[in-house]
Coordinates of C-alpha atoms in Angstrom, one line a residue:
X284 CA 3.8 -9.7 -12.4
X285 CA 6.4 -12.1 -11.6
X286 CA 6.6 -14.6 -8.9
X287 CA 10.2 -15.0 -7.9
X288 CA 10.0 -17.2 -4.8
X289 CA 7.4 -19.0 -1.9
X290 CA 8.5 -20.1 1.4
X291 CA 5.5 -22.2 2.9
X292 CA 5.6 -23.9 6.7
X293 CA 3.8 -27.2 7.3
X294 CA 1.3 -26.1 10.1
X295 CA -1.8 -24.5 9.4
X296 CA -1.9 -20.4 9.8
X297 CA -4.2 -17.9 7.7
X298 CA -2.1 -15.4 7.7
X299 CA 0.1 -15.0 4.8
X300 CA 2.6 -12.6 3.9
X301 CA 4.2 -11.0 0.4
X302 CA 7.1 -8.8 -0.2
X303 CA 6.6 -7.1 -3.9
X304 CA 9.7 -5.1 -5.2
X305 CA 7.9 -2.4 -7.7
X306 CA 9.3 -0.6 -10.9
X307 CA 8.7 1.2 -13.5
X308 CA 10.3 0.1 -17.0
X309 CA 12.8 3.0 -17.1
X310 CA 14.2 1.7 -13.8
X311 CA 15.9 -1.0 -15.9
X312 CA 16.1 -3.6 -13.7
X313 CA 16.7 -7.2 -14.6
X314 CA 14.2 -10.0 -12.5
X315 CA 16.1 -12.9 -12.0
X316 CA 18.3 -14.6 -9.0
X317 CA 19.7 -11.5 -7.9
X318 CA 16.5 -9.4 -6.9
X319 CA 15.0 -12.7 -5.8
X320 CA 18.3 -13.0 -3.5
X321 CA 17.4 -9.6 -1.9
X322 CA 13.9 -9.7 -1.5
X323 CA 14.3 -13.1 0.1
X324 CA 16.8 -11.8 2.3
X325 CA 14.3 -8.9 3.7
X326 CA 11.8 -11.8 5.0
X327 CA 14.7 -12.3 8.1
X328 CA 12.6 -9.1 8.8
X329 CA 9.7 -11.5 9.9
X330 CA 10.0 -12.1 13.4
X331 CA 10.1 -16.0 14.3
X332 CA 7.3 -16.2 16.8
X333 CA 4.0 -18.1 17.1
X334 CA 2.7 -14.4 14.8
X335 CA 5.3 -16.0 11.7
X336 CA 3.0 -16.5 8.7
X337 CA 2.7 -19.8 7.2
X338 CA 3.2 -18.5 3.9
X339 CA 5.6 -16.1 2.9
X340 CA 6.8 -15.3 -0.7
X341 CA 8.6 -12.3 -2.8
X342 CA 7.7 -11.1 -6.4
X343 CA 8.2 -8.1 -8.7
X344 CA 6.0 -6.1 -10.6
X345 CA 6.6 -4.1 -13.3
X346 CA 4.3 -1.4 -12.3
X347 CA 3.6 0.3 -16.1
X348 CA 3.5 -2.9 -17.7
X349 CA 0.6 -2.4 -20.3
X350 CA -0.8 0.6 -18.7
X351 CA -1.7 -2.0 -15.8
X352 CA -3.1 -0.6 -12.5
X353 CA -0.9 -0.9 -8.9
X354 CA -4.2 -2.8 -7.7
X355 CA -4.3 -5.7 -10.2
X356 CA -0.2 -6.0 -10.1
X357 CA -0.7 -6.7 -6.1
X358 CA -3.5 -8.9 -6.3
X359 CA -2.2 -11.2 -9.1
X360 CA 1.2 -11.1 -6.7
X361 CA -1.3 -11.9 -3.8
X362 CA -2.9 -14.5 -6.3
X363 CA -5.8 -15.3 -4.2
X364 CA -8.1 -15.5 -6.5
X365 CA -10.8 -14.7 -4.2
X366 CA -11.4 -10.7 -5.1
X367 CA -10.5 -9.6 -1.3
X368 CA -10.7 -6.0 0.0
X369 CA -7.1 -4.9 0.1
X370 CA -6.5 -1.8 2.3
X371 CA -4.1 0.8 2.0
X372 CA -3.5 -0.1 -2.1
X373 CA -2.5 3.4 -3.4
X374 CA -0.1 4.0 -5.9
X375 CA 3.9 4.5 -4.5
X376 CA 5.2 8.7 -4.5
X377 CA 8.0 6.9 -6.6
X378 CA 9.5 3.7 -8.0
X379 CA 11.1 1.4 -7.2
X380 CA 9.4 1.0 -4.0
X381 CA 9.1 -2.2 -1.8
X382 CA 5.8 -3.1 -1.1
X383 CA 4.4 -5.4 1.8
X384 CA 0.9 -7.1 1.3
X385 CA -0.4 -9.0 4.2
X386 CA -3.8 -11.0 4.4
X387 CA -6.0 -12.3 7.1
X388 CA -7.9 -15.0 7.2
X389 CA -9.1 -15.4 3.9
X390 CA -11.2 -12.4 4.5
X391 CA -8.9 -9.3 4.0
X392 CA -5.9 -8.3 2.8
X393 CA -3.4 -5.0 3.5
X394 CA -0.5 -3.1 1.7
X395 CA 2.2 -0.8 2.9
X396 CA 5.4 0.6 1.1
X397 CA 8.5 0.5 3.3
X398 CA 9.7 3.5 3.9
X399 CA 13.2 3.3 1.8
X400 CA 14.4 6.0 -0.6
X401 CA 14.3 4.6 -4.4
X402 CA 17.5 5.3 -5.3
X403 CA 19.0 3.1 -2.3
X404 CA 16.8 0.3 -3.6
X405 CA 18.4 0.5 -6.8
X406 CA 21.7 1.0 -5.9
X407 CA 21.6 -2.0 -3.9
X408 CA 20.0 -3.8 -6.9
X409 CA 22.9 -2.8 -8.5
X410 CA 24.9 -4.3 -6.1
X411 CA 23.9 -7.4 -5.6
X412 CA 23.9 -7.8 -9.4
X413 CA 27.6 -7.0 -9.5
X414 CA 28.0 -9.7 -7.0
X415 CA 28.4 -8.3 -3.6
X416 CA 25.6 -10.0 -2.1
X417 CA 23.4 -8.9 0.7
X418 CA 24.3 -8.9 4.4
X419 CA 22.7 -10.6 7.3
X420 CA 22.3 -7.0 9.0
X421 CA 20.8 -5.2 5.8
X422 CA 19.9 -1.7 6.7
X423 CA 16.2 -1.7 4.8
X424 CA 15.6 -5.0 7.0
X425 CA 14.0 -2.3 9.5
X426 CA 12.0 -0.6 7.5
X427 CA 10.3 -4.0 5.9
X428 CA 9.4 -4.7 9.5
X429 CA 7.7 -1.3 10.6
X430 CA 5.9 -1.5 7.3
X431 CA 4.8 -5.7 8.0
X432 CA 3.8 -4.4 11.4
X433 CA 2.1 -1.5 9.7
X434 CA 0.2 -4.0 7.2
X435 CA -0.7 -6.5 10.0
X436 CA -2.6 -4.1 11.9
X437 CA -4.7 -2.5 9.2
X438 CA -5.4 -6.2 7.9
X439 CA -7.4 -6.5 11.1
X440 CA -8.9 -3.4 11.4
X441 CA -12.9 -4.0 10.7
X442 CA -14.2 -3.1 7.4
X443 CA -16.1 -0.2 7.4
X444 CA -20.1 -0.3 6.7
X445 CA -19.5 1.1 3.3
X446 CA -16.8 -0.7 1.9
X447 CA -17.1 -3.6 -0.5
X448 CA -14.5 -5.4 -3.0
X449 CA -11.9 -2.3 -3.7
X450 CA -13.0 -1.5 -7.4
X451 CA -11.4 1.7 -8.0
X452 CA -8.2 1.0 -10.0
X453 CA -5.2 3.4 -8.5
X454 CA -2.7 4.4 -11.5
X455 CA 0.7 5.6 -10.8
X456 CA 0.4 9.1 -11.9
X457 CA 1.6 10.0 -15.4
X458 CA 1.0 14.1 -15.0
X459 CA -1.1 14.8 -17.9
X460 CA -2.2 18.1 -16.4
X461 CA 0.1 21.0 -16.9
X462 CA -0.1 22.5 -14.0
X463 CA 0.1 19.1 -11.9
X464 CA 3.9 19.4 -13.2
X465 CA 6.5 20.7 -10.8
X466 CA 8.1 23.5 -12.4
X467 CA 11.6 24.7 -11.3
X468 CA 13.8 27.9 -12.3
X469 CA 16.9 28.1 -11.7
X470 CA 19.0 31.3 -11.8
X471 CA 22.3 32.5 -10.7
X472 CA 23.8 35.2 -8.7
X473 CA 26.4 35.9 -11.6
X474 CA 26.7 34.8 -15.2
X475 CA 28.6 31.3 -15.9
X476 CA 28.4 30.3 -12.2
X477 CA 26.8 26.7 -13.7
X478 CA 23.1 27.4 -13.8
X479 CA 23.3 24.8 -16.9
X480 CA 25.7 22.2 -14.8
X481 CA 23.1 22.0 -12.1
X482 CA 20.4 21.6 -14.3
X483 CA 22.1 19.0 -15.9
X484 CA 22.8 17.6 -12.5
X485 CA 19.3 17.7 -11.5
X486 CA 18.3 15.6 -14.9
X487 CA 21.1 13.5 -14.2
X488 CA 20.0 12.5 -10.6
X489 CA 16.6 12.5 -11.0
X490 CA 16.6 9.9 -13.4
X491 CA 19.0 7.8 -10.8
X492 CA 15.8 8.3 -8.1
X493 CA 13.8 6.7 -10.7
X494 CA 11.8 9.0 -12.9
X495 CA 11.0 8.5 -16.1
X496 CA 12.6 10.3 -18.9
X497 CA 9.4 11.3 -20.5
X498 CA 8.3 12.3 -17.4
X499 CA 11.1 15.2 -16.9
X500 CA 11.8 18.2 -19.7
X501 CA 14.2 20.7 -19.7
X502 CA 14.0 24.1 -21.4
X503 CA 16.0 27.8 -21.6
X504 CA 13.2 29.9 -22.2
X505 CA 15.6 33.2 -22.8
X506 CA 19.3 32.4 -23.7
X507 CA 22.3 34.7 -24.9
X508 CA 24.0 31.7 -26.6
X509 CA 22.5 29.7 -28.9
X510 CA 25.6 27.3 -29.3
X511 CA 25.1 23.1 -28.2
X512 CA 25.6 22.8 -24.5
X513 CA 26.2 19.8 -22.6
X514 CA 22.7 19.2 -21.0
X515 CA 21.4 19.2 -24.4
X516 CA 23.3 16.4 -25.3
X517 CA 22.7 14.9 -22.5
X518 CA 19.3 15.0 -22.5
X519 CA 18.9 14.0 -25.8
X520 CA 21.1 10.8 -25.0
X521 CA 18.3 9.4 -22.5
X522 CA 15.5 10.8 -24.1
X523 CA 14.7 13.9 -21.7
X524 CA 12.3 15.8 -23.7
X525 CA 14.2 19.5 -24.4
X526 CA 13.9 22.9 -26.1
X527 CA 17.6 24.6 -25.5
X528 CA 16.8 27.9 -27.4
X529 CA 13.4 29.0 -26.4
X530 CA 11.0 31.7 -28.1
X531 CA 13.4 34.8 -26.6
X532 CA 16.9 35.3 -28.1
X533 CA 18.9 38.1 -27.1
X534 CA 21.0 38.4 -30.0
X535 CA 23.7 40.8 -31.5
X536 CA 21.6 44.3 -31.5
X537 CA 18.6 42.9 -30.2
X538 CA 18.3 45.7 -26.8
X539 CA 18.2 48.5 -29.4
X540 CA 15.8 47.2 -32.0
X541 CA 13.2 46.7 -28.7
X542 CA 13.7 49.8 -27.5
X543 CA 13.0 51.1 -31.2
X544 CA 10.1 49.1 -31.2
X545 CA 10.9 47.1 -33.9
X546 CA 10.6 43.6 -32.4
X547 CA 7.9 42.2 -30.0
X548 CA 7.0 43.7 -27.1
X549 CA 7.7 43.2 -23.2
X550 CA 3.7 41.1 -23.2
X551 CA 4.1 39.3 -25.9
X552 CA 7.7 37.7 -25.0
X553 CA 6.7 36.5 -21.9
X554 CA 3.5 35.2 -23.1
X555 CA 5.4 33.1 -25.6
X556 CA 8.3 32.1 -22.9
X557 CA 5.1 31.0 -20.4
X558 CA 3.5 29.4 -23.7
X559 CA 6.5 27.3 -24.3
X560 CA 6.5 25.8 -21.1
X561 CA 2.6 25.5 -20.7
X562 CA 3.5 23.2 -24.1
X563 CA 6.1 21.0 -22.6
X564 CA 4.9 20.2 -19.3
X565 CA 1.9 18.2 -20.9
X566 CA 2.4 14.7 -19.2
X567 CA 5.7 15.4 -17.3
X568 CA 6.3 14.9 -13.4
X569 CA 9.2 17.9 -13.2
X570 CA 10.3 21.0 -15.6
X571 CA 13.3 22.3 -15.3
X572 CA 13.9 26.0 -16.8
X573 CA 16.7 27.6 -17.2
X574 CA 17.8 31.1 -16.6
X575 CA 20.1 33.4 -18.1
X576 CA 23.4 35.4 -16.6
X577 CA 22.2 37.0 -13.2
X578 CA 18.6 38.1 -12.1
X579 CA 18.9 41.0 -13.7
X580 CA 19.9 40.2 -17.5
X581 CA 16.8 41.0 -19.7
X582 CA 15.6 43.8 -17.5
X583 CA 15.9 46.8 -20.0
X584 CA 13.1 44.7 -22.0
X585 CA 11.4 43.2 -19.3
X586 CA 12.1 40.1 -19.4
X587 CA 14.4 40.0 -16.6
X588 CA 14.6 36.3 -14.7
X589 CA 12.2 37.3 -12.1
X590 CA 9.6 38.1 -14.9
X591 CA 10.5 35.0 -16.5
X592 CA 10.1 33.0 -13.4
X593 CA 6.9 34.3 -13.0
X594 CA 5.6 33.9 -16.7
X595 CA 7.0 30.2 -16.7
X596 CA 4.8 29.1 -13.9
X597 CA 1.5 27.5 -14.1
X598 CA -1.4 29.0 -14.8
X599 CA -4.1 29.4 -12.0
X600 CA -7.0 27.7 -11.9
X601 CA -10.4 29.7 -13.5
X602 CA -7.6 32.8 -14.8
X603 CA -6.6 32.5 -18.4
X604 CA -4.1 35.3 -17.5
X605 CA -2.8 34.8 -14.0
X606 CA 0.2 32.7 -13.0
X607 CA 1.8 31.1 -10.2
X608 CA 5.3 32.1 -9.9
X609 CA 7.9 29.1 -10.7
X610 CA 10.0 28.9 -6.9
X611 CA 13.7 29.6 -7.9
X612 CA 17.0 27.7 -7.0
X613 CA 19.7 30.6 -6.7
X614 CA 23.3 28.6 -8.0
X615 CA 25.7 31.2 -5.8
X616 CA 29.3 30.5 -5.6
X617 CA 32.6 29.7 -3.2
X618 CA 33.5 31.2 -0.4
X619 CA 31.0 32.0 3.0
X620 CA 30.2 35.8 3.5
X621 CA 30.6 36.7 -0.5
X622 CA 28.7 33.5 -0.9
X623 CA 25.9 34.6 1.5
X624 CA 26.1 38.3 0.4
X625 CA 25.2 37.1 -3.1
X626 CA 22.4 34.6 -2.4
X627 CA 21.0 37.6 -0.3
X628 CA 21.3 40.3 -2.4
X629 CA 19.6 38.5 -5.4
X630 CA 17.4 36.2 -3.5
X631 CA 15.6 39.7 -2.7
X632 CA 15.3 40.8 -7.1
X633 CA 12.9 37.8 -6.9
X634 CA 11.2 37.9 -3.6
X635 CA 10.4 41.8 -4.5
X636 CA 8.1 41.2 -7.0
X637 CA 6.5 38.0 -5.4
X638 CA 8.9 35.5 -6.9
X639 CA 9.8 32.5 -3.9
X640 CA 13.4 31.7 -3.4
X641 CA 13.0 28.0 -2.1
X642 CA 17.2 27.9 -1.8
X643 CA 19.9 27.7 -2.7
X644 CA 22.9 25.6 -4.1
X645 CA 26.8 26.6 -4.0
X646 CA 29.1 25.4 -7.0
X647 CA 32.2 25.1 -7.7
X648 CA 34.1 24.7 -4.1
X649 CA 37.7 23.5 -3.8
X650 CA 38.1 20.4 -1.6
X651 CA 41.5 21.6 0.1
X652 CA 42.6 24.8 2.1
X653 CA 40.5 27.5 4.8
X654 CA 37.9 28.1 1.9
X655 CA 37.1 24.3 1.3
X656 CA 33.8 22.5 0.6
X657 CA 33.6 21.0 4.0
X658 CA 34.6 24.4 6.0
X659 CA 32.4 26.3 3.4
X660 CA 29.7 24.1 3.7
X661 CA 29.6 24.2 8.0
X662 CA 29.5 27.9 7.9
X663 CA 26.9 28.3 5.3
X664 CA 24.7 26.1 6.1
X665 CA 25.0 27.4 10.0
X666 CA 23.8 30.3 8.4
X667 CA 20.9 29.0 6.8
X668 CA 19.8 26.8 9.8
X669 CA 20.0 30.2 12.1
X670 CA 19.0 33.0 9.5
X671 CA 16.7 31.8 6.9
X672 CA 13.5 29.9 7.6
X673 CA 11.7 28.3 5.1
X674 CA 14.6 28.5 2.7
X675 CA 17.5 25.4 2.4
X676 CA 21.5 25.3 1.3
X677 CA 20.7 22.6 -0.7
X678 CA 24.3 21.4 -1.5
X679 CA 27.4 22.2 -1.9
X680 CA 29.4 20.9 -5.3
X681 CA 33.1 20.5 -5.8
X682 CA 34.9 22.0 -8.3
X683 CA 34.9 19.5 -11.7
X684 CA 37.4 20.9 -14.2
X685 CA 36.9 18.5 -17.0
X686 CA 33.2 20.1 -17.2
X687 CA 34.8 23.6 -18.3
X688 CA 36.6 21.9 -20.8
X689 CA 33.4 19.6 -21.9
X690 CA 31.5 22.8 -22.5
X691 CA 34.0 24.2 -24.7
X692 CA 33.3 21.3 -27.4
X693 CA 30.2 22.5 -28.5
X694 CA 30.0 20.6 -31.7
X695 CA 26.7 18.5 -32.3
X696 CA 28.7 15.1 -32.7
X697 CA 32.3 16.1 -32.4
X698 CA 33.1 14.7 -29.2
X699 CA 29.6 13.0 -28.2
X700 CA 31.4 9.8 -26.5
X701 CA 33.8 11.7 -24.4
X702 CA 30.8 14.5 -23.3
X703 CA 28.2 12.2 -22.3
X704 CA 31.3 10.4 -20.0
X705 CA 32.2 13.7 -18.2
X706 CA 28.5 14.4 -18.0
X707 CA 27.9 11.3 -16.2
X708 CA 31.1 12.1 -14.1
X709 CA 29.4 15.1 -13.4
X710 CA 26.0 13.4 -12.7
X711 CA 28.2 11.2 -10.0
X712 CA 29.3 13.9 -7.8
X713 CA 26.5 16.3 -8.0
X714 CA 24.0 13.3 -7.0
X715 CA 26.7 12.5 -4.0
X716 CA 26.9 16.4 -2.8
X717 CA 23.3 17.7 -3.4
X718 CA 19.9 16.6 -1.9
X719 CA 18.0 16.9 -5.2
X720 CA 15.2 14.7 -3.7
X721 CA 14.7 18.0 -0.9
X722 CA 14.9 20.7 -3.7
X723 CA 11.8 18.7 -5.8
X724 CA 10.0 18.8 -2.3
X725 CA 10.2 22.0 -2.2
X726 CA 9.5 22.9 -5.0
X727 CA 6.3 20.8 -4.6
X728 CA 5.4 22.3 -1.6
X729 CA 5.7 25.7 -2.8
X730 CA 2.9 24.7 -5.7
X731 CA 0.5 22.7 -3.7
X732 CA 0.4 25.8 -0.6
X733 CA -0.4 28.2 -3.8
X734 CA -3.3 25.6 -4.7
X735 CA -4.6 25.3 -1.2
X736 CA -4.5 29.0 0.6
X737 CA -6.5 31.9 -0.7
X738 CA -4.6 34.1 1.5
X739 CA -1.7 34.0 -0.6
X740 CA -3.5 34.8 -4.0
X741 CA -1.7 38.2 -3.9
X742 CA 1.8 36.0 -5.4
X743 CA -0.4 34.7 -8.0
X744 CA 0.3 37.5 -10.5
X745 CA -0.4 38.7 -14.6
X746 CA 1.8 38.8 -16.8
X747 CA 1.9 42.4 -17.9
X748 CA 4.3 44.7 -19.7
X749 CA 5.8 47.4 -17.6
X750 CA 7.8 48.8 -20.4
X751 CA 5.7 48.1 -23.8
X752 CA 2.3 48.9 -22.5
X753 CA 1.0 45.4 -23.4
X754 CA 0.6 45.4 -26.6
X755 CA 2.2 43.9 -29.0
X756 CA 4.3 46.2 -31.8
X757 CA 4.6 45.7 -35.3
X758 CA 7.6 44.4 -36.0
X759 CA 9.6 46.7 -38.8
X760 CA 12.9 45.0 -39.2
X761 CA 13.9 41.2 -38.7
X762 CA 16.2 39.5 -36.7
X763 CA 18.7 39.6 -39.8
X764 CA 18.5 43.4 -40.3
X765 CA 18.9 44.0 -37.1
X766 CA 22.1 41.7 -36.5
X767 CA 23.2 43.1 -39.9
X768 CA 22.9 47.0 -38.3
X769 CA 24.0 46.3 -35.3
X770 CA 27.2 44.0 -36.7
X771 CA 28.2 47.0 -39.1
X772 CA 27.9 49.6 -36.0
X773 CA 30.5 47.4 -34.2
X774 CA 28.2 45.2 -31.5
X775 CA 29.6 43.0 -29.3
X776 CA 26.4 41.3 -28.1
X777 CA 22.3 42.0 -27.5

């Protein structure tokens, strides 16, 4: 912990008052002058009255330092001494978060976040570091005093009978269950609409709101292509744990040689797609996995994107075999009725089999003319508001041309430099036109209502194998022979 500043009045009050800014290392930010400057400006939040605590002061905490608890960060800020019952000490949904601590008479002390987003904090962080200062009016002014208020009151609510020094040390979750991670598939309504864009835009921006790289993974657990793609190297840049090709590869003659029998069967491709995923999510906060073409691409082997969203979910509680369905993000493109059409008709592959839609996002809009983002965006999301409860149009992106040409480089270091800068670009926009912060929600949401209602066990489904019978085949020919047969019968793809 670091005490950046103390403001002490002359009469005698026993009320004091702390403001402690909260981070986590990968938030990157610099203590010093500048985040004293803001935090100090946030105590004109205080009103001036005969209430005004005689000591006020403002500190930062680096929240993961050393594997510390939230609890011992606020009470050496607090610095006391004196072991007092602090209520409402629980760790922050995300950091940075702003936190105000204010104690009573020497008997009892209080804590509540202000209710700012974490990206704003940092952005204005950023912007007070670049010199622009901090304004008189500043909007998160507001929110410090509903939370002071906030503090104030439970600081002199009674203790109850039961409760002595706070003991129990509250640690910012790090997610080391699997199925406590937040898994999200996302999935197209045609091929190369930018199902890989947005999930690099997701990573992108969810790392601006404050997560932790090794808290987020990425993976494709059935791909077409096996060349380098942009949100690999991205990911691998800022230390995104990823798995670009997964276990299932559709590959030149690959269709045939199932239907033949000669690879693995429907069961035992799925088991090794949910497997993969079961693998990374140990210790992450968010998965991101990655579809292939539209819904219906891997369907003649049963592996279709449904089937893989519902083998790439977690596994439920007590059930070695059953799954909750990952909820899926349709990417759908320009345009308003074929837009809607589209989201409609393949938002229904997925529902069909017990698969939740939770939205969905539209890419690649023109900022000019009738079909526009703006004009587009109205109408849709009209739509959405009137038509379709419980599901979102969670953005609307602008058409980035310099992406296309990004993914067209797709040597491993050719390039790098130059990639990572239009995948940042990319980053930029999609952060400004999409509310990634709603689609995690959701996502959320979706998971913890599986967990909590028994009534809806029926979505919870096995993993089975429509077309294979289950079991797995011996495999006569390998991947080579079969790309070599199919290659010399004139193949074009899987």
């Amino acid at each position: 912990a670091c005490r950046l500043a103390a403001i002490t009045d002359d009469k005698p009050n026993s009320t004091s008052l702390t403001l402690i800014l909260l981070y986590g290392s990968w938030n990157k930010i610099t203590v010093d002058k500048d985040a004293c400057q803001l935090m100090c400006s946030l105590l004109g939040a205080v009103d001036k009255g005969s209430a005004r605590p005689s000591r006020m002061s403002v500190a930062s905490v680096q929240a993961d330092k050393s594997d510390d608890c939230v609890e011992c960060s606020v009470c050496e800020c607090v610095g006391d001494g004196k072991g007092l019952p602090i209520s409402g000490l629980e760790a922050p949904a995300e950091l940075p978060a702003i936190g105000v601590v204010v104690s009573v008479k020497d008997t009892r002390s209080a804590v509540e976040y202000a209710k700012i987003e974490p990206r704003k904090i940092i952005s204005h962080l950023r912007s007070v570091c670049k010199g622009g200062g901090v304004k008189v009016d500043h909007p998160f002014r507001q929110a410090v005093a509903d939370a002071i208020s906030s503090a104030q009151k439970l600081a002199l609510k009674p203790l109850p009978p039961s409760t002595g020094s706070n003991s129990k040390k509250t640690k910012i979750s790090s997610g080391d269950d699997t199925e406590t991670a937040t898994r999200l598939f996302i999935s197209g309504d045609r091929s190369h609409v930018g199902k890989s864009s947005v999930c690099l835009g997701l990573i992108g921006s969810l790392l601006r709101l404050g997560y932790d790289p090794k808290s987020l993974a990425y993976i494709k657990p059935a791909t077409q292509c096996e060349a380098t793609q942009l949100v690999e190297k991205y990911c691998k840049s800022v230390g995104v744990e990823c798995v670009p090709v997964g276990p299932v590869v559709y590959f030149k003659g690959f269709t045939r040689a199932f239907l033949a029998g000669e690879t693995d069967s429907t069961a035992v491709l799925l088991k090794k797609a949910g497997e993969a995923v079961d693998e990374l999510a140990k210790g992450k906060r968010v998965i991101i996995v990655d579809g292939v073409g539209y819904p219906a691409v891997g369907s003649i082997c049963g592996t279709d994107n449904a089937s893989m969203a519902r083998a790439c979910g977690p596994r439920v509680p007590g059930d070695h075999e059953a799954r909750t369905p990952a909820p899926v993000l349709l990417v759908g493109k320009s345009g308003v009725g074929d837009a809607v059409d589209a989201f409609n008709l393949n938002s229904v592959f997925f529902e069909s089999v017990g698969v939740p839609v939770i939205g969905g996002l539209f890419n690649r809009l023109p900022l000019e003319g009738y079909y526009s983002l703006e004009n587009c965006k109205s109408a849709v999301s009209s739509y959405f508001d009137q038509y379709k409860p419980g599901k979102q149009a969670f953005g609307f992106i602008p058409e980035v041309p310099d992406i296309a040409k990004t993914r067209e480089n797709n040597g491993e270091d050719d390039g790098l430099d130059a990639a990572l800068e239009q995948a940042n670009k990319f980053i930029g926009i999609f952060d400004e036109h999409v509310d990634v912060g709603g689609i995690v929600k959701a996502a959320r949401e979706y998971n913890e209502r599986q967990d909590g209602s028994s009534s809806r066990t029926k979505k919870r489904v096995k993993v089975d194998a429509k077309l294979s019978g289950g079991e797995a085949k011996p495999i006569a020919l390998t991947r080579e022979q079969i790309e070599q047969t199919a290659k010399r019968a004139g193949a074009a793809g899987g």
